[in-house]
Amino acid sequence: MFSRAASVLPPSASSSHNPRRRQRTHSGENNISLPRAKRLRSALASDTFVKPHGRGSTPNGEPKLNGSVPELHRDVGSNTRDLPVREALKSSDRGMRGDGSVVLTRNEMFTVSKLPSLPDRIRNRPTDRLTGLMVPGSPYALALTPGHALVWSYESPVSSPETFTFVLPYPSKNISDPLPLGSIVTASALSGDTGLVVVMPLTGKITYWESITSAGALDIMRQQRHGFEGSVGRILSGESVVQLESAEPTGFILSFSSGRLAHMSVRDSQGKPAISVQFLKNSASGAGGIFGGLRNVFGSGGWRGGVAAVKAYKSSKRGQAQVVVLMAKGPLQIWDVQRGGHHMLRDEVKAFSEILGALKRAVPECNGRSEDEFELLDFSFVPERAMGDELDTAAEDGFLTLLILGAFTGLKSSNYAIIELSINKASIYAGPVHPIRCYTTPFQSGMRRGPRLLLPHPGQTAFVVFERAVVVASASKKPDSPGQQLLMDGETLFHSFEDVVDFRKDLDIDIVGGGAEDGTVAEGAHQDDIHSLRRRRRNPSCALLVRRGGVIRISAHAPKEDFLADDPASLTAKSKIEQAVYYGTRESNPLNFTGRAELSFPQDEVEEAALEISQEIVNSKSKAILIASPSLEHQLKERANALRALAAHLKSTYPPLSRLTKWKLLWDAEKQAAARAIWRLYDVQTKELKLGKETSLLAQLFERLESGDKERRSSEKGNLDIVRHCIVRGIDWVPHFTTTAFPTVAELYSSGQKGHATVAFYISQANDICLGALETGFNFRQENATLYGLANEHLEDGMLISGGEGLPEFWTSSHGTMTGTRMLVDLAREMAIRYWEKDPVEGAPNPATISKIREENPRQVDLCCKTYLERSEWCSAQVDEDSRTEAADLKQEYPGVRHVQIVKLVQLGLLEEAFALADKYRDMSTLVDLIDHEKLFVEVQTQGPAFPAQLIEDSRAHSQAVNIQIDNYFNLYGDEWANAFFTSYIAKGRLGSLLRDNNRWQQYLTRFLRANPAYAKVGWINDVLEERNFASAGQTLLDHAHAKETDLWSKKVELSIGKLSQLASHHDPHTDGPEIPRGGPIYQDLQLIKIQERLYEHVGQELYAAIDERAELDLAMQDFGKRVAKERPALRNVFEEGIAALVRRECLGAHRLINVLSLMDHRYELDRPGAVSGQEFLLALRALYVGDIEGEGIKDLLERIIWRRCMIRDDWTVINDTQLKDDRAVEQSTSDTALFMTLKAGYSTGVLDDKFIRPRAPHEVLGAAVSPSDLKELFPEDVREALALDMQKEDRELQRYIDKGRLGDWFTGIVDAAKRSVDDDIEAETSAAEEKTEMQSKLLDPQVMTNGHGDADDEGDVIMG
């Protein structure tokens, strides 16, 4: 804390709070006239810092490299002039400004500009070692090289200003020697001119020129005679002067590398040139003598080491200054220094711990850092903003406020912070704290001067100058409020704004000097007068001397009225991106816009900023985009370049954006390019139009568009050129016009208001709009997808062919654009066909216009195809039902639209263009039609009598060329072309010629026929005759018969021939046909055919009297469907459908065959081989298991249905009534039942074996298919309910027979009786066979055979006698 040995100020010092205090008087030496304030160019609306409550005086000669001085006399600047500059209301900031400066970057908080003024010696020798400073309060800059000092007006608007060059009498000898230190000396009362002082760091030699204007104009010898020389005195070994700080009016303060301080004066008490140096010593530290002197050297006021910064400010007392010394890790000293060199240590404040503690409390991440890592680097005085007191008065009253720059140093990074330190008589307070987060590059501790802190008046903006960067940070605090009071105890931070101005490393740029420029407002300028402030205000700035970069000024903007709001301005992603886009594209710009690793923004903020900037560019709402330009083409080019720069910067600097954001940015750029293309076409049209002609279509479209926006038109009066005005103001009209161009022209065409000449004129312009917009959009998308991070998208010729999920509707293929483009193609083609190569008539369009429309039609067709493809793919990727339905409709409609539009180009004589488009879209059917057109053309040419020989020869050559083209298509497209080519042949009835004349295309024809089941029969012929492949031929027929053939006879023949072909392949040495397994699909199909033929023979014998197919069906239903028609109507429909197919000789399939067999009425057929009577249900069971019914559950269900229908075929209540019946009668009644006959036939034929197909008991078949859900796999939904009701009737009937007819009991006995009957029949057949065999053996016995009736020959034949 404070040292009690010395108070800060004596009690007699007047208080700054005394309203009646005496006003200070100023001596003549301090009454320095101010140069006229220059007119500033920054706008109030772009500023961010709080305006001062009082003007006040400059607190000190604020931070610069080597020193600080008060304002110069006005006559010193006789070689410079203030140039009034008026800023345009809105213009590009990237050009030259009125003072010759060039804006390097600009945001809402500050502007960075490059001043033109730089000595030729510095500009032409960029590799020279250099240091310098800008003199506060004046336009002068000082640059020092090892052997020269240069002074010039850095605010001069000329690039090569008048420069005062001084040759140093004791230049540095070694390249490693530190550069000289220098400072401007204020004018004295005697000379009235400004001087220059230079100190050599190693030798301590001092040179002083009393007048820079006179001495700078002398030659070397005379310059040396006019200079005054001196020395700092004895310099210790290894010691050097490291800082020269102005302490006017008392002189200068020298800081040594050892930590010693010295006061230097260049004038005596009379104001005459005289150099004197006196080291600062603490007079209160002890007695005199040699030992007292040593204590002064090595004590608190002497050699302390680690001096971070020394600053001085004027005292209110005449001829006195106060010096503040900041140690890197030690105390803070306050010295009183007088004109003659008298000095006294007023106080020593131990503030290091307070500063470190405040930093750790405000920035939690610093809590783990060691105290040894923390270092104080620089400081600046803070003016009393709240009360407007002068700095010197406040300090002398015991109040002093400093801004201190500190850092936790590290090898790879350093954490910097700005801490406010408040000092009063009783205590010190550190805080608030502003941690610098945008810059963490470590500085080199061995550097002669580390980071510098500049705080120009009014103290609202701090500039932290590093080697290659400058941090601009807010140093303001909001006025006290209840919330502010609560936060003060928590180490309230400054307003959060900070940004870094970074210089490019590739240019080897470094900052070698600089200084603060205080903000001022000239007298008479009113705060509320914006235009007055623009002319008279000088914003707080810092000017930098940059090696290889010239003079750079960073100027903070004037305050906004809302700066003190609860939500202060802060650095945004938009601000950083805008700077890179508008200023980072020039190679000569020394600033780095690629972004630092310390600056990061949330992804959503970056994306929102990028979209907002993109919209501002395309709508000309950015301040960097010109609104009124003589060349609209130039303005459009500037917008396009800005969009390209935006995309490039986002891709190189920020993480990948979301897919949707990248597409939106690309669409903005596409529409911008389209607008530029349309303007070029319009500009050409404008040159060609003459007075009295029709106005352009584009102007009419804009007029219609603007007529609905009366509010905007009224607010922008004076814009007479509506086309230019609308193009400048945005790009939303581009997709709108691609939609409305056709309806506008079609309205004129259909209404008859305009003649065909005018309509053709507008069609031509509508083509320009659509072609200019859509072609440019698609081409731009294809060429720039990589730039926008969309290289992985599936783009083809600018179309997104897949992956439209999550994307909005494409502007190039909206529904209106797609429809309008297609209809415009048709209208343009119709107009061209009507007048192309026709004799001119009155009112006909201009032939040149018709020719243009004709030549553009292929491009229009191409665009129409693109819009269809892109929209159909986008709709397919959407989730809503309407879009998916539209996608299906478009995919069905598109091939026809494309085919018609390409083929109709032939009517315009554009055959080659038609071929090119068909090739591009791989439209094989269209290519075939175009080839046919060529072949027909050749045939027409050679028809008719007496054709010249040359014409015949040309036709032959043309025909040969067509054949070559066909062969090329086979080689190029392969099967894709072959399929279309052969399909066309077959469709046109040229199948015979296809099979006869196909030597060149045999392999394609074979693959085509084998791949198309519809051509299986032709493929079989081709395999047999041309390929000689019987195995393939047989398999082709078998596959077709099994899957496709519906005619019973044809299926039987195909199956038979297929079997024969495969059998033949086994005897063919060139082929190895497959084995035909028994029980496979072929066998099953043949078995079903055999069953169906037996059924047809059974039914057909009753149809001989029918006269037509309908009569056959009626007879069949009358004879075989009475029972089902009467009792079960739903099943009647099923039976009728099956019996109708049977009558028509169609293949029924297993399911329909089962229904017909199990539902038909029983008719007895005695003693007829193959009879169906009595075997209907057995045949149904066979059909079930040899058919193509899949699923064991379905088979089981159908089997139960068959057995149930078999059991209910007879009335078991009657059979069960055995009263007055003998056994024979009962046996006869049971053997006549369908159940008995089915069981007996099944056992006798082996169909029933109790394993594969077994008899089902009545209780097992109950409940089969009585629910609609049971019929889901068998019947369509609309008939399941009715069929289930009929199934329930069957089930109830079976239950009745079980209950009343004892069917369950009878079932077991009938099964046993059927087995016994089969056994009896087998036994009888065996006995009969044995008797027959015995009889034959007896007849063949020779004895019996001759028996005296004849002889037998040797072979046993009887010889009749």
Coordinates of C-alpha atoms in Angstrom, one line a residue, residues 14 135 189 225 248 259 299 369 524 543 571 577 628 1176 1220 1320 1324 1328:
S14 CA -6.9 22.7 -3.2
V135 CA 3.8 13.4 -31.6
A189 CA 9.7 31.4 -25.5
R225 CA 27.2 23.1 -35.9
E248 CA 7.5 19.0 -20.1
G259 CA 16.3 0.5 -13.5
G299 CA 18.1 2.4 -2.5
R369 CA -1.4 -19.3 -12.2
G524 CA -18.6 26.1 -31.9
A543 CA -1.3 6.3 -35.3
L571 CA -17.7 -7.9 -31.2
I577 CA -16.9 -11.4 -41.7
A628 CA -25.8 4.9 -57.7
E1176 CA -63.9 -84.0 -56.9
L1220 CA -86.1 -100.5 -40.8
D1320 CA -61.3 -106.3 -50.8
A1324 CA -60.4 -109.5 -55.9
A1328 CA -58.6 -112.4 -60.9

